[in-house]
Amino acid sequence: MKKLILIWCLLGVCWTAFTQDSVNFGIKAGGNAASHAGTGLVNDPNNNIYSFHLGVFGQLPLTSDVVLSPEILYTNKGFKRRSIIFQSPYIDFSLLSKINLGDSQAYCVIGPYLSYQLEKEFLYTTSQKTYDFGGNLGIGFRVQKHLRIEAIFQTSANVWTAPRPMGEGYRLTQVTLSALYLIR
């Protein structure tokens, strides 16, 4: 019940911020490839899981070249390890800065995120918490006035441990490719 109240409060704060006159808001959707990295783990593309993400975002202009963009996304994160799939749905809260790259239509995306794990589907017991936090780094491109494309790399600051044969510790990583549509 506390989780539901927290999510509704955050949505209310975001909605209030998005309805201000100078703030634009829209929807964001796309695909993602999630995996893991850590000590004793080989970064193998075959360990990726592929999923989708969907959510809302806002854009508050700070200067003519910098925009503050909070986001709330639903996504699946996890990885494959020795034919076992570890996957859980998350709600991601990101606070991104989008910085124009000169006179081009491209911009840099950087900022922190906080995730909340909605349910655990892992078969092995791990030290994984129900929350996650870390950083985002990416690039975006304005296709039209209301349409944007972004590619973002996300890495966790949490290091989790799992019993053997999983390894000493790992971090969740994710690469997303998204389409953003500004409604206002």
PDB file of C-alpha atoms in Angstrom:
ATOM      1  CA  MET A   1       0.000   0.000   0.000  1.00  0.00           C
ATOM      2  CA  LYS A   2       2.868   2.387   0.830  1.00  0.00           C
ATOM      3  CA  LYS A   3       4.369   1.710  -2.604  1.00  0.00           C
ATOM      4  CA  LEU A   4       1.136   2.609  -4.354  1.00  0.00           C
ATOM      5  CA  ILE A   5       0.769   5.833  -2.352  1.00  0.00           C
ATOM      6  CA  LEU A   6       4.378   6.798  -3.164  1.00  0.00           C
ATOM      7  CA  ILE A   7       3.857   6.208  -6.877  1.00  0.00           C
ATOM      8  CA  TRP A   8       0.613   8.261  -6.910  1.00  0.00           C
ATOM      9  CA  CYS A   9       2.308  11.121  -5.023  1.00  0.00           C
ATOM     10  CA  LEU A  10       5.201  11.176  -7.509  1.00  0.00           C
ATOM     11  CA  LEU A  11       2.778  11.127 -10.432  1.00  0.00           C
ATOM     12  CA  GLY A  12       0.838  14.021  -8.871  1.00  0.00           C
ATOM     13  CA  VAL A  13       3.997  16.111  -8.423  1.00  0.00           C
ATOM     14  CA  CYS A  14       5.073  15.377 -12.002  1.00  0.00           C
ATOM     15  CA  TRP A  15       1.628  16.215 -13.399  1.00  0.00           C
ATOM     16  CA  THR A  16       1.590  19.527 -11.514  1.00  0.00           C
ATOM     17  CA  ALA A  17       5.034  20.391 -12.893  1.00  0.00           C
ATOM     18  CA  PHE A  18       4.076  19.367 -16.439  1.00  0.00           C
ATOM     19  CA  THR A  19       0.995  21.618 -16.521  1.00  0.00           C
ATOM     20  CA  GLN A  20       2.975  24.832 -16.021  1.00  0.00           C
ATOM     21  CA  ASP A  21       2.999  27.236 -19.025  1.00  0.00           C
ATOM     22  CA  SER A  22       6.724  27.016 -19.854  1.00  0.00           C
ATOM     23  CA  VAL A  23       6.845  23.236 -19.492  1.00  0.00           C
ATOM     24  CA  ASN A  24       6.299  20.811 -22.370  1.00  0.00           C
ATOM     25  CA  PHE A  25       5.371  17.178 -21.838  1.00  0.00           C
ATOM     26  CA  GLY A  26       4.933  14.075 -23.923  1.00  0.00           C
ATOM     27  CA  ILE A  27       5.138  10.319 -24.222  1.00  0.00           C
ATOM     28  CA  LYS A  28       8.206   8.137 -24.624  1.00  0.00           C
ATOM     29  CA  ALA A  29       8.387   4.553 -25.887  1.00  0.00           C
ATOM     30  CA  GLY A  30      10.952   2.211 -27.349  1.00  0.00           C
ATOM     31  CA  GLY A  31      13.029  -0.897 -27.012  1.00  0.00           C
ATOM     32  CA  ASN A  32      15.825  -1.804 -24.653  1.00  0.00           C
ATOM     33  CA  ALA A  33      18.571  -4.375 -24.267  1.00  0.00           C
ATOM     34  CA  ALA A  34      19.394  -5.123 -20.627  1.00  0.00           C
ATOM     35  CA  SER A  35      22.306  -7.138 -19.296  1.00  0.00           C
ATOM     36  CA  HIS A  36      24.770  -7.226 -16.420  1.00  0.00           C
ATOM     37  CA  ALA A  37      28.419  -6.447 -15.797  1.00  0.00           C
ATOM     38  CA  GLY A  38      30.627  -7.184 -12.826  1.00  0.00           C
ATOM     39  CA  THR A  39      33.564  -9.030 -11.322  1.00  0.00           C
ATOM     40  CA  GLY A  40      34.039 -12.488 -12.733  1.00  0.00           C
ATOM     41  CA  LEU A  41      31.352 -11.916 -15.394  1.00  0.00           C
ATOM     42  CA  VAL A  42      32.049 -11.839 -19.097  1.00  0.00           C
ATOM     43  CA  ASN A  43      30.042  -9.229 -20.985  1.00  0.00           C
ATOM     44  CA  ASP A  44      28.432 -11.506 -23.558  1.00  0.00           C
ATOM     45  CA  PRO A  45      25.793 -10.166 -26.005  1.00  0.00           C
ATOM     46  CA  ASN A  46      24.020 -13.525 -25.682  1.00  0.00           C
ATOM     47  CA  ASN A  47      23.260 -12.608 -22.046  1.00  0.00           C
ATOM     48  CA  ASN A  48      21.068  -9.644 -23.079  1.00  0.00           C
ATOM     49  CA  ILE A  49      17.318  -9.655 -22.668  1.00  0.00           C
ATOM     50  CA  TYR A  50      15.249  -7.520 -25.029  1.00  0.00           C
ATOM     51  CA  SER A  51      12.150  -5.701 -23.900  1.00  0.00           C
ATOM     52  CA  PHE A  52      10.296  -2.397 -24.178  1.00  0.00           C
ATOM     53  CA  HIS A  53       9.758   0.757 -22.136  1.00  0.00           C
ATOM     54  CA  LEU A  54       6.854   3.189 -22.045  1.00  0.00           C
ATOM     55  CA  GLY A  55       6.208   6.351 -20.064  1.00  0.00           C
ATOM     56  CA  VAL A  56       5.853  10.106 -19.846  1.00  0.00           C
ATOM     57  CA  PHE A  57       8.350  12.967 -19.700  1.00  0.00           C
ATOM     58  CA  GLY A  58       8.447  16.699 -19.195  1.00  0.00           C
ATOM     59  CA  GLN A  59      10.746  19.421 -20.500  1.00  0.00           C
ATOM     60  CA  LEU A  60      11.531  22.555 -18.517  1.00  0.00           C
ATOM     61  CA  PRO A  61      13.839  24.974 -20.387  1.00  0.00           C
ATOM     62  CA  LEU A  62      16.583  26.300 -18.092  1.00  0.00           C
ATOM     63  CA  THR A  63      18.459  28.236 -20.814  1.00  0.00           C
ATOM     64  CA  SER A  64      18.239  28.333 -24.606  1.00  0.00           C
ATOM     65  CA  ASP A  65      20.641  25.343 -24.764  1.00  0.00           C
ATOM     66  CA  VAL A  66      19.756  23.331 -21.617  1.00  0.00           C
ATOM     67  CA  VAL A  67      16.484  21.550 -20.825  1.00  0.00           C
ATOM     68  CA  LEU A  68      15.651  19.720 -17.599  1.00  0.00           C
ATOM     69  CA  SER A  69      13.608  16.604 -18.410  1.00  0.00           C
ATOM     70  CA  PRO A  70      12.041  14.426 -15.668  1.00  0.00           C
ATOM     71  CA  GLU A  71      10.753  11.024 -16.818  1.00  0.00           C
ATOM     72  CA  ILE A  72       8.660   8.175 -15.436  1.00  0.00           C
ATOM     73  CA  LEU A  73       9.037   4.919 -17.386  1.00  0.00           C
ATOM     74  CA  TYR A  74       7.835   1.340 -17.055  1.00  0.00           C
ATOM     75  CA  THR A  75      10.566  -1.075 -18.195  1.00  0.00           C
ATOM     76  CA  ASN A  76      11.864  -4.623 -17.808  1.00  0.00           C
ATOM     77  CA  LYS A  77      15.444  -5.175 -16.633  1.00  0.00           C
ATOM     78  CA  GLY A  78      17.501  -8.272 -16.114  1.00  0.00           C
ATOM     79  CA  PHE A  79      19.860 -10.633 -17.915  1.00  0.00           C
ATOM     80  CA  LYS A  80      20.469 -14.222 -18.995  1.00  0.00           C
ATOM     81  CA  ARG A  81      23.096 -16.330 -17.286  1.00  0.00           C
ATOM     82  CA  ARG A  82      23.710 -19.962 -18.255  1.00  0.00           C
ATOM     83  CA  SER A  83      20.282 -20.293 -19.914  1.00  0.00           C
ATOM     84  CA  ILE A  84      18.461 -18.887 -16.855  1.00  0.00           C
ATOM     85  CA  ILE A  85      16.551 -15.618 -17.378  1.00  0.00           C
ATOM     86  CA  PHE A  86      16.542 -13.072 -14.549  1.00  0.00           C
ATOM     87  CA  GLN A  87      13.949 -10.413 -15.400  1.00  0.00           C
ATOM     88  CA  SER A  88      11.738  -8.030 -13.413  1.00  0.00           C
ATOM     89  CA  PRO A  89       9.531  -5.034 -14.235  1.00  0.00           C
ATOM     90  CA  TYR A  90      10.667  -1.652 -12.897  1.00  0.00           C
ATOM     91  CA  ILE A  91       9.390   1.906 -12.660  1.00  0.00           C
ATOM     92  CA  ASP A  92      12.249   4.302 -13.545  1.00  0.00           C
ATOM     93  CA  PHE A  93      12.329   7.914 -12.349  1.00  0.00           C
ATOM     94  CA  SER A  94      14.986   9.902 -14.266  1.00  0.00           C
ATOM     95  CA  LEU A  95      16.024  13.544 -14.024  1.00  0.00           C
ATOM     96  CA  LEU A  96      17.820  14.228 -17.288  1.00  0.00           C
ATOM     97  CA  SER A  97      19.650  17.294 -18.555  1.00  0.00           C
ATOM     98  CA  LYS A  98      19.488  17.717 -22.317  1.00  0.00           C
ATOM     99  CA  ILE A  99      22.234  19.965 -23.696  1.00  0.00           C
ATOM    100  CA  ASN A 100      22.172  21.222 -27.312  1.00  0.00           C
ATOM    101  CA  LEU A 101      25.271  20.390 -29.365  1.00  0.00           C
ATOM    102  CA  GLY A 102      25.828  23.614 -31.261  1.00  0.00           C
ATOM    103  CA  ASP A 103      23.490  24.608 -34.080  1.00  0.00           C
ATOM    104  CA  SER A 104      22.700  21.013 -35.020  1.00  0.00           C
ATOM    105  CA  GLN A 105      19.547  19.099 -34.153  1.00  0.00           C
ATOM    106  CA  ALA A 106      21.564  16.812 -31.842  1.00  0.00           C
ATOM    107  CA  TYR A 107      21.769  17.031 -28.061  1.00  0.00           C
ATOM    108  CA  CYS A 108      23.529  15.246 -25.197  1.00  0.00           C
ATOM    109  CA  VAL A 109      21.521  13.487 -22.464  1.00  0.00           C
ATOM    110  CA  ILE A 110      22.925  13.033 -18.944  1.00  0.00           C
ATOM    111  CA  GLY A 111      21.448  12.524 -15.491  1.00  0.00           C
ATOM    112  CA  PRO A 112      20.639  10.205 -12.596  1.00  0.00           C
ATOM    113  CA  TYR A 113      17.847   7.671 -12.249  1.00  0.00           C
ATOM    114  CA  LEU A 114      16.066   5.849  -9.438  1.00  0.00           C
ATOM    115  CA  SER A 115      14.219   2.579 -10.115  1.00  0.00           C
ATOM    116  CA  TYR A 116      11.704   0.655  -8.097  1.00  0.00           C
ATOM    117  CA  GLN A 117      11.332  -3.082  -8.720  1.00  0.00           C
ATOM    118  CA  LEU A 118       7.658  -4.010  -8.986  1.00  0.00           C
ATOM    119  CA  GLU A 119       8.048  -7.771  -8.568  1.00  0.00           C
ATOM    120  CA  LYS A 120      10.880 -10.272  -8.314  1.00  0.00           C
ATOM    121  CA  GLU A 121      10.996 -13.108 -10.788  1.00  0.00           C
ATOM    122  CA  PHE A 122      14.541 -14.254 -10.094  1.00  0.00           C
ATOM    123  CA  LEU A 123      15.014 -17.952  -9.486  1.00  0.00           C
ATOM    124  CA  TYR A 124      18.178 -17.594  -7.393  1.00  0.00           C
ATOM    125  CA  THR A 125      18.356 -15.677  -4.145  1.00  0.00           C
ATOM    126  CA  THR A 126      20.432 -12.525  -4.600  1.00  0.00           C
ATOM    127  CA  SER A 127      21.217  -9.482  -2.515  1.00  0.00           C
ATOM    128  CA  GLN A 128      19.279  -7.382  -5.027  1.00  0.00           C
ATOM    129  CA  LYS A 129      17.221  -4.637  -3.441  1.00  0.00           C
ATOM    130  CA  THR A 130      13.775  -3.538  -4.577  1.00  0.00           C
ATOM    131  CA  TYR A 131      15.304  -0.213  -5.609  1.00  0.00           C
ATOM    132  CA  ASP A 132      18.121   0.680  -7.953  1.00  0.00           C
ATOM    133  CA  PHE A 133      19.919   3.915  -8.771  1.00  0.00           C
ATOM    134  CA  GLY A 134      22.591   5.004 -11.182  1.00  0.00           C
ATOM    135  CA  GLY A 135      23.297   7.190 -14.189  1.00  0.00           C
ATOM    136  CA  ASN A 136      22.187   7.806 -17.768  1.00  0.00           C
ATOM    137  CA  LEU A 137      24.337   8.992 -20.661  1.00  0.00           C
ATOM    138  CA  GLY A 138      23.156   9.321 -24.229  1.00  0.00           C
ATOM    139  CA  ILE A 139      22.492  11.318 -27.336  1.00  0.00           C
ATOM    140  CA  GLY A 140      19.306  12.603 -28.908  1.00  0.00           C
ATOM    141  CA  PHE A 141      18.181  14.057 -32.215  1.00  0.00           C
ATOM    142  CA  ARG A 142      15.260  16.346 -33.097  1.00  0.00           C
ATOM    143  CA  VAL A 143      13.533  14.796 -36.135  1.00  0.00           C
ATOM    144  CA  GLN A 144      10.641  17.297 -36.272  1.00  0.00           C
ATOM    145  CA  LYS A 145       9.218  19.973 -34.003  1.00  0.00           C
ATOM    146  CA  HIS A 146       7.405  17.402 -31.821  1.00  0.00           C
ATOM    147  CA  LEU A 147       9.390  14.216 -32.542  1.00  0.00           C
ATOM    148  CA  ARG A 148      12.717  13.182 -30.964  1.00  0.00           C
ATOM    149  CA  ILE A 149      14.871  10.027 -31.076  1.00  0.00           C
ATOM    150  CA  GLU A 150      17.183   9.134 -28.156  1.00  0.00           C
ATOM    151  CA  ALA A 151      19.754   6.417 -27.449  1.00  0.00           C
ATOM    152  CA  ILE A 152      20.725   6.153 -23.759  1.00  0.00           C
ATOM    153  CA  PHE A 153      23.124   3.905 -21.842  1.00  0.00           C
ATOM    154  CA  GLN A 154      22.051   3.321 -18.225  1.00  0.00           C
ATOM    155  CA  THR A 155      24.245   1.704 -15.579  1.00  0.00           C
ATOM    156  CA  SER A 156      23.473   0.886 -11.978  1.00  0.00           C
ATOM    157  CA  ALA A 157      25.476   2.153  -9.017  1.00  0.00           C
ATOM    158  CA  ASN A 158      24.263  -0.829  -6.941  1.00  0.00           C
ATOM    159  CA  VAL A 159      26.496  -3.896  -6.844  1.00  0.00           C
ATOM    160  CA  TRP A 160      24.620  -7.080  -5.987  1.00  0.00           C
ATOM    161  CA  THR A 161      25.993 -10.455  -5.036  1.00  0.00           C
ATOM    162  CA  ALA A 162      24.570 -13.837  -5.945  1.00  0.00           C
ATOM    163  CA  PRO A 163      25.449 -17.388  -4.966  1.00  0.00           C
ATOM    164  CA  ARG A 164      27.650 -19.395  -7.289  1.00  0.00           C
ATOM    165  CA  PRO A 165      27.574 -19.980 -10.254  1.00  0.00           C
ATOM    166  CA  MET A 166      26.344 -16.375 -10.759  1.00  0.00           C
ATOM    167  CA  GLY A 167      29.523 -14.575  -9.716  1.00  0.00           C
ATOM    168  CA  GLU A 168      30.880 -12.290  -7.047  1.00  0.00           C
ATOM    169  CA  GLY A 169      28.807  -9.254  -7.935  1.00  0.00           C
ATOM    170  CA  TYR A 170      27.053  -7.553 -10.780  1.00  0.00           C
ATOM    171  CA  ARG A 171      25.451  -4.321 -11.949  1.00  0.00           C
ATOM    172  CA  LEU A 172      22.451  -4.054 -14.212  1.00  0.00           C
ATOM    173  CA  THR A 173      23.086  -2.162 -17.451  1.00  0.00           C
ATOM    174  CA  GLN A 174      20.643  -1.143 -20.139  1.00  0.00           C
ATOM    175  CA  VAL A 175      20.744   0.453 -23.585  1.00  0.00           C
ATOM    176  CA  THR A 176      17.522   2.085 -24.750  1.00  0.00           C
ATOM    177  CA  LEU A 177      16.415   3.403 -28.124  1.00  0.00           C
ATOM    178  CA  SER A 178      13.367   5.636 -27.745  1.00  0.00           C
ATOM    179  CA  ALA A 179      10.956   7.774 -29.728  1.00  0.00           C
ATOM    180  CA  LEU A 180       9.670  10.843 -27.869  1.00  0.00           C
ATOM    181  CA  TYR A 181       6.592  12.778 -28.923  1.00  0.00           C
ATOM    182  CA  LEU A 182       5.924  16.242 -27.428  1.00  0.00           C
ATOM    183  CA  ILE A 183       2.210  16.730 -26.836  1.00  0.00           C
ATOM    184  CA  ARG A 184       2.572  20.322 -25.692  1.00  0.00           C
TER     185      ARG A 184
END
